[in-house]
Coordinates of C-alpha atoms and ligand atoms in Angstrom, one line a residue:
M1208 CA 17.1 53.9 88.3
T1209 CA 13.7 53.3 89.8
D1210 CA 13.0 54.0 93.5
R1211 CA 12.9 50.2 94.0
T1212 CA 16.4 49.6 92.7
L1213 CA 17.7 52.5 94.7
A1214 CA 16.1 51.2 97.9
L1215 CA 17.5 47.7 97.2
K1216 CA 20.9 49.2 96.9
S1217 CA 20.5 51.2 100.1
Q1218 CA 22.4 50.2 103.3
R1219 CA 19.3 48.5 104.7
P1220 CA 16.5 47.7 102.3
P1221 CA 13.1 47.1 104.0
A1222 CA 12.1 43.4 104.3
E1223 CA 9.4 43.6 101.7
L1224 CA 12.0 44.6 99.1
L1225 CA 14.8 42.4 100.4
Y1226 CA 12.5 39.3 100.3
A1227 CA 10.2 40.4 97.5
D1228 CA 10.8 37.2 95.5
E1229 CA 10.1 34.9 98.5
L1230 CA 6.9 36.8 99.3
A1231 CA 5.7 36.6 95.7
Q1232 CA 6.4 32.9 95.6
L1233 CA 4.6 32.4 98.9
A1234 CA 1.6 34.3 97.7
K1235 CA 1.5 32.4 94.4
H1236 CA 1.3 29.0 96.2
D1237 CA -0.7 30.1 99.2
S1238 CA -3.6 27.8 99.8
G1239 CA -4.4 28.6 103.4
P1240 CA -7.3 30.9 104.6
V1241 CA -6.2 34.5 104.5
P1242 CA -7.5 36.9 107.2
P1243 CA -9.3 40.0 106.0
G1244 CA -6.9 42.6 104.7
W1245 CA -3.9 40.3 104.8
R1246 CA -1.6 39.5 101.9
L1247 CA -0.8 36.0 103.0
S1248 CA -2.3 33.2 105.0
M1249 CA -0.9 32.6 108.5
K1250 CA 0.7 29.4 107.2
A1251 CA 2.6 31.3 104.6
V1252 CA 3.6 34.1 107.1
M1253 CA 4.9 31.3 109.3
R1254 CA 7.0 29.8 106.6
F1255 CA 8.4 33.2 105.6
I1256 CA 9.6 34.0 109.1
G1257 CA 10.2 30.6 110.7
G1258 CA 11.7 29.1 107.5
A1259 CA 10.8 26.2 105.3
P1260 CA 12.8 23.8 103.1
D1261 CA 13.3 26.4 100.4
I1262 CA 13.1 29.5 102.7
R1263 CA 15.7 30.8 105.1
R1264 CA 14.6 31.0 108.7
K1265 CA 14.7 34.6 109.6
I1266 CA 13.9 34.6 113.3
V1267 CA 15.0 32.0 115.9
C1268 CA 12.1 31.6 118.2
A1269 CA 9.4 29.1 119.3
P1270 CA 6.8 28.6 116.5
S1271 CA 4.2 29.2 119.2
L1272 CA 5.4 32.7 119.6
L1273 CA 4.8 33.4 115.9
E1274 CA 1.4 31.7 116.1
R1275 CA 0.2 33.8 119.0
A1276 CA 1.6 37.0 117.4
M1277 CA -0.3 36.4 114.2
V1278 CA -3.5 35.5 115.9
T1279 CA -3.3 38.7 118.0
L1280 CA -2.8 40.7 114.8
A1281 CA -5.8 39.2 113.2
S1282 CA -7.9 40.2 116.2
N1283 CA -8.9 43.5 117.6
R1284 CA -6.1 43.6 120.0
A1285 CA -2.7 45.1 119.3
L1286 CA 0.6 43.3 119.8
L1287 CA 3.4 44.4 122.2
L1288 CA 6.8 42.7 121.9
V1289 CA 8.7 43.1 125.1
G1290 CA 12.3 42.1 125.9
E1291 CA 16.0 42.9 126.3
P1292 CA 17.6 45.0 123.6
G1293 CA 18.9 43.0 120.6
T1294 CA 16.5 40.1 120.8
A1295 CA 15.0 40.8 117.3
K1296 CA 11.8 42.5 118.5
S1297 CA 12.1 45.1 115.8
L1298 CA 13.1 42.6 113.2
L1299 CA 10.1 40.4 114.0
S1300 CA 7.8 43.4 113.8
E1301 CA 9.3 44.3 110.5
L1302 CA 8.9 40.8 109.0
L1303 CA 5.3 40.5 110.3
A1304 CA 4.4 43.8 108.8
A1305 CA 6.1 43.0 105.5
A1306 CA 4.4 39.6 105.2
I1307 CA 1.0 40.7 106.4
S1308 CA 0.6 44.1 104.7
G1309 CA 3.3 44.2 102.1
T1310 CA 5.0 47.2 103.8
S1311 CA 7.0 47.5 106.9
T1312 CA 7.8 51.2 106.6
L1313 CA 4.7 52.6 108.3
T1314 CA 6.7 53.1 111.5
I1315 CA 6.6 55.5 114.4
Q1316 CA 9.8 55.7 116.4
G1317 CA 9.0 56.4 120.0
S1318 CA 11.1 58.8 122.1
A1319 CA 10.8 61.3 124.8
A1320 CA 10.2 63.9 122.1
T1321 CA 7.3 62.0 120.3
T1322 CA 4.3 64.2 120.0
E1323 CA 0.6 63.5 119.4
D1324 CA 1.0 64.9 115.9
Q1325 CA 3.5 62.2 115.0
I1326 CA 1.0 59.6 116.1
K1327 CA -2.2 61.1 114.5
Y1328 CA -1.7 63.8 111.9
G1329 CA -0.1 67.1 111.3
W1330 CA -0.7 70.0 108.9
N1331 CA 1.1 71.4 106.0
Y1332 CA 1.2 75.0 107.4
A1333 CA 1.4 76.8 104.1
L1334 CA -1.7 75.0 102.8
L1335 CA -3.4 75.4 106.2
L1336 CA -2.9 79.2 106.2
N1337 CA -4.1 79.5 102.7
D1338 CA -7.1 77.1 102.6
G1339 CA -7.9 76.5 106.2
P1340 CA -8.1 72.9 107.5
S1341 CA -8.8 70.7 104.4
P1342 CA -7.9 67.1 103.6
R1343 CA -5.3 68.5 101.2
A1344 CA -3.5 70.3 104.1
L1345 CA -3.6 67.3 106.4
V1346 CA -0.3 65.4 106.8
P1347 CA -1.2 61.8 107.8
S1348 CA 1.0 59.9 110.3
P1349 CA 2.0 56.3 109.6
L1350 CA -0.8 55.3 112.0
Y1351 CA -3.3 57.3 110.0
R1352 CA -2.3 55.7 106.7
A1353 CA -2.2 52.2 108.2
L1354 CA -5.7 52.7 109.6
R1355 CA -7.1 54.1 106.3
D1356 CA -5.4 51.5 104.1
G1357 CA -5.7 48.4 106.3
R1358 CA -2.1 47.9 107.0
I1359 CA 0.1 47.0 110.0
V1360 CA 1.7 50.0 111.7
R1361 CA 4.8 49.6 113.8
F1362 CA 5.4 51.6 117.0
E1363 CA 9.0 51.2 118.1
E1364 CA 10.0 51.7 121.7
I1365 CA 6.6 52.8 122.7
T1366 CA 7.5 53.0 126.4
R1367 CA 10.0 55.8 125.7
C1368 CA 7.1 58.1 124.8
P1369 CA 5.4 60.3 127.5
P1370 CA 2.4 58.4 128.9
E1371 CA -0.1 61.1 127.7
V1372 CA 1.2 60.6 124.2
Q1373 CA 0.8 56.9 124.5
D1374 CA -2.7 57.4 125.6
G1375 CA -3.5 59.1 122.3
L1376 CA -3.7 55.5 121.0
L1377 CA -6.5 54.5 123.3
S1378 CA -9.5 55.7 121.4
I1379 CA -8.0 54.7 118.1
L1380 CA -7.3 51.1 119.3
S1381 CA -10.7 50.7 120.9
E1382 CA -13.0 52.6 118.6
R1383 CA -11.0 51.6 115.5
L1384 CA -11.3 55.1 114.1
L1385 CA -9.4 58.3 114.1
M1386 CA -11.2 61.6 114.5
V1387 CA -10.0 64.8 112.8
P1388 CA -12.2 67.4 114.6
E1389 CA -10.7 70.3 112.5
L1390 CA -12.4 69.0 109.4
A1391 CA -16.1 69.8 108.9
D1392 CA -17.0 66.8 106.8
D1393 CA -15.3 63.5 106.5
N1394 CA -13.8 63.9 109.9
A1395 CA -13.6 60.3 110.8
V1396 CA -11.2 57.8 109.4
F1397 CA -12.4 54.2 109.9
A1398 CA -10.0 51.3 110.2
A1399 CA -9.9 49.2 107.0
P1400 CA -9.6 45.4 107.4
G1401 CA -6.0 44.4 107.9
F1402 CA -5.2 47.4 110.2
N1403 CA -3.4 46.6 113.4
L1404 CA -0.4 47.8 115.5
I1405 CA 2.8 46.1 116.6
A1406 CA 4.6 47.9 119.4
T1407 CA 8.0 47.1 120.8
A1408 CA 9.4 47.9 124.2
N1409 CA 12.8 47.3 125.8
T1410 CA 12.9 46.1 129.3
R1411 CA 16.0 48.2 129.9
D1412 CA 14.1 51.4 129.2
R1413 CA 11.4 53.0 131.3
G1414 CA 9.2 50.0 132.1
V1415 CA 6.0 48.9 130.5
N1416 CA 4.7 49.2 134.0
E1417 CA 4.4 52.9 133.4
M1418 CA 2.0 52.3 130.5
S1419 CA -1.5 53.1 131.6
A1420 CA -3.7 50.2 132.6
A1421 CA -6.2 51.2 130.0
L1422 CA -3.6 51.1 127.2
K1423 CA -2.2 47.8 128.5
R1424 CA -5.6 46.2 128.1
R1425 CA -5.6 47.0 124.4
F1426 CA -2.4 44.9 123.9
A1427 CA -1.5 41.3 124.0
F1428 CA 2.0 41.1 125.5
E1429 CA 4.6 38.7 124.1
T1430 CA 8.0 38.4 125.8
V1431 CA 10.9 37.8 123.4
F1432 CA 13.9 36.0 125.0
P1433 CA 17.5 35.8 123.9
I1434 CA 18.3 32.6 121.9
A1435 CA 18.7 29.8 124.4
D1436 CA 20.5 27.2 122.4
Y1437 CA 24.2 27.7 121.6
D1438 CA 24.1 25.9 118.2
E1439 CA 21.1 28.0 117.1
E1440 CA 22.8 31.2 118.1
L1441 CA 26.0 30.2 116.3
A1442 CA 24.1 29.3 113.2
L1443 CA 22.2 32.5 113.3
V1444 CA 25.4 34.6 113.7
R1445 CA 26.9 32.7 110.8
S1446 CA 24.0 33.2 108.4
E1447 CA 23.4 36.9 109.4
L1448 CA 27.1 37.5 108.8
A1449 CA 27.0 35.8 105.4
R1450 CA 24.1 38.1 104.5
L1451 CA 26.0 41.2 105.6
L1452 CA 29.2 40.2 103.8
A1453 CA 27.3 39.4 100.6
Q1454 CA 25.9 43.0 100.7
D1455 CA 29.5 44.3 101.2
Q1456 CA 30.6 42.1 98.3
I1457 CA 33.2 40.4 100.5
A1458 CA 33.6 36.8 99.5
V1459 CA 35.3 35.4 102.6
Q1460 CA 33.8 34.8 106.0
P1461 CA 35.6 34.3 109.4
S1462 CA 36.2 30.7 110.2
D1463 CA 33.9 28.7 112.4
D1464 CA 36.7 28.6 115.0
V1465 CA 36.6 32.4 115.2
L1466 CA 32.8 32.5 115.4
E1467 CA 32.9 29.9 118.1
V1468 CA 35.2 32.0 120.3
L1469 CA 32.9 35.0 119.6
V1470 CA 29.6 33.4 120.3
T1471 CA 30.8 31.5 123.4
T1472 CA 32.3 34.7 124.8
F1473 CA 29.1 36.6 124.2
R1474 CA 26.9 33.9 125.7
E1475 CA 29.1 33.5 128.8
L1476 CA 29.3 37.3 129.4
R1477 CA 25.6 37.5 129.0
T1478 CA 24.5 34.8 131.3
G1479 CA 27.5 34.6 133.6
L1480 CA 27.6 30.8 133.1
D1481 CA 30.0 28.7 131.1
K1482 CA 29.0 25.7 129.0
D1483 CA 29.3 23.4 132.0
G1484 CA 27.2 25.7 134.2
N1485 CA 30.1 27.2 136.2
A1486 CA 29.3 30.6 137.5
G1487 CA 31.3 33.6 136.3
E1488 CA 30.6 37.2 135.9
R1489 CA 27.8 38.9 133.9
L1490 CA 28.2 42.2 132.2
S1491 CA 25.8 44.9 133.1
T1492 CA 25.7 46.1 129.5
V1493 CA 23.6 44.1 127.1
V1494 CA 25.6 41.6 125.1
S1495 CA 22.9 40.5 122.7
T1496 CA 22.9 38.3 119.6
A1497 CA 22.5 41.5 117.6
E1498 CA 25.8 42.8 119.1
A1499 CA 27.4 39.4 118.4
V1500 CA 26.4 39.8 114.7
S1501 CA 27.8 43.3 114.6
V1502 CA 31.1 42.3 116.2
A1503 CA 31.4 39.3 113.8
H1504 CA 30.9 41.8 111.0
A1505 CA 33.6 44.1 112.4
V1506 CA 36.0 41.2 112.6
A1507 CA 35.4 40.3 109.0
L1508 CA 35.8 43.9 107.9
R1509 CA 39.1 44.3 109.8
G1510 CA 40.4 41.1 108.2
H1511 CA 39.4 42.0 104.7
Y1512 CA 40.2 45.7 104.5
L1513 CA 43.2 46.0 106.9
R1514 CA 45.0 42.8 106.1
G1515 CA 43.4 40.8 103.3
D1516 CA 42.4 37.8 105.5
A1517 CA 39.2 36.5 106.9
G1518 CA 39.4 37.9 110.4
R1519 CA 41.3 36.6 113.5
P1520 CA 40.5 36.1 117.2
A1521 CA 42.5 39.2 118.0
D1522 CA 39.9 41.2 116.0
I1523 CA 37.3 40.1 118.5
V1524 CA 39.3 41.6 121.3
E1525 CA 39.6 44.9 119.3
A1526 CA 35.8 45.0 118.8
L1527 CA 34.7 43.8 122.2
A1528 CA 35.5 46.9 124.3
G1529 CA 33.5 49.2 122.1
A1530 CA 30.6 46.8 121.6
A1531 CA 30.2 45.2 124.9
A1532 CA 31.7 47.4 127.6
K1533 CA 30.7 50.7 126.0
D1534 CA 31.8 53.3 128.6
N1535 CA 31.4 51.0 131.6
A1536 CA 34.8 50.6 133.3
D1537 CA 33.6 47.7 135.4
D1538 CA 32.4 45.7 132.4
L1539 CA 35.8 46.3 130.8
K1540 CA 37.5 44.7 133.8
K1541 CA 35.1 41.8 133.7
I1542 CA 35.9 41.2 130.0
R1543 CA 39.6 41.3 130.8
R1544 CA 39.2 38.8 133.6
Y1545 CA 37.1 36.6 131.4
I1546 CA 39.9 36.5 128.7
E1547 CA 42.6 36.0 131.3
Q1548 CA 40.9 33.3 133.3
R1549 CA 38.5 31.5 131.0
A1550 CA 40.0 31.8 127.5
S1551 CA 43.4 30.7 128.7
R1552 CA 42.0 27.4 129.9
R1553 CA 40.2 26.6 126.7
K1554 CA 41.8 24.2 124.2
G1555 CA 42.5 25.2 120.6
E1556 CA 44.7 27.6 118.8
H1557 CA 42.0 30.1 118.3
W1558 CA 41.3 30.4 122.0
Q1559 CA 45.0 30.8 122.7
A1560 CA 45.2 33.5 120.1
F1561 CA 42.2 35.2 121.7
H1562 CA 44.0 35.0 125.1
A1563 CA 47.3 36.3 123.6
A1564 CA 45.5 39.4 122.3
R1565 CA 44.1 40.5 125.7
H1566 CA 46.6 43.5 125.8
L1567 CA 44.5 45.0 123.0
L1568 CA 41.8 45.9 125.4
P1569 CA 42.0 49.5 126.4
E1570 CA 43.3 50.2 129.9
Ligands
ADP626 N1 16.1 35.3 117.8 C1 16.7 36.0 116.8 N2 16.4 35.6 115.6 C2 17.0 36.3 114.5 N3 17.8 37.3 114.6 C3 18.2 37.7 115.9 C4 17.6 37.0 117.0 N4 18.1 37.6 118.1 C5 19.0 38.6 117.7 N5 19.0 38.6 116.3 C6 19.9 39.5 115.6 O1 19.5 40.8 116.1 C7 19.2 41.7 115.0 C8 17.9 42.5 115.2 O2 17.9 43.1 116.4 P1 16.7 44.1 116.7 O3 15.5 43.6 116.0 O4 17.1 45.4 116.4 O5 16.5 43.8 118.2 P2 15.6 44.6 119.3 O6 14.6 45.4 118.5 O7 15.0 43.5 120.1 O8 16.5 45.4 120.1 C9 18.9 40.8 113.8 O9 19.2 41.4 112.6 C10 19.7 39.6 114.1 O10 21.0 39.8 113.6
MG627 MG1 14.3 47.4 118.5

């Protein structure tokens, strides 16, 4: 098997492989102006991500957000996607990178342990000891490779990195070059056309406020919000679930009734409001669309593997505690009250079944 088929069979193939056919088709029929170093025109990127008659919409968001994001990426400013966890910031950055540069895997994962080496370059120590600093001994970071090859590099959870490491980006982003002082010749790598950076930051982590003012100036900020519309969220959960189940080679999918209970419950626990705008309780844990998709998946897997059906409302109760309350005892109580008080009043067998399964929540 080639690497490509192996990657396609992996648990989570990168977007450029998963959607290789769509991207090839878009490139073939692309008539719009293509920014320097890009694989596709902005119009084609827009259709790839926002959907078109023959292309599945991959991100639910305002078209203007996509437009601004692309314009930023074609400029000398980097893009920062900010928002709650589970609002598809990472997915959006992956799709943009795949469509614009043909690769989404040039990625740095930010954490408290991220070092400057991981951002710039490191050394192969065996070669370094043997030959001294040479281009052969240099181990380029994803950022280095993106700069050299004119690609988009992704920097996930940038605000989780120590500020001094973040500031390592400053000169690269403003001078558009990376210096390797250890090398005598050829010690500057210049940014090829097409190079830019997409960073993501979660509002629940250490704030973007702790980014240095100098670094903030190098970015255009875009806030990504949870999906506002119920029908759009339901449709997204349904289509994401269908995609996951197709990967699992499971032919059935939970009924729309079950998905309605799930999406309604998630939305109401997220916002604290019901469909009529009555106030209830909000969970302190994030109950994002991403979690709704993963609970829907768990419901389908329980149905299929444990009983041979398509998943029931009781399976939602089973999955809720682990997904939504995590280890927060208060949130668990709120979920219990929600099922006792709200679900019992809703009409429909599936709501009643959901209510009847409340004893499945852990004490
Ligand atoms: N607006 C949205 N459009 C498309 N998918 C979404 C949206 N919001 C949430 N999702 C779901 O969330 C998953 C991605 O979440 P992720 O990109 O990891 O979020 P974040 O990086 O913001 O924490 C997607 O695979 C999809 O199932
Ligand atoms: Mg993310």
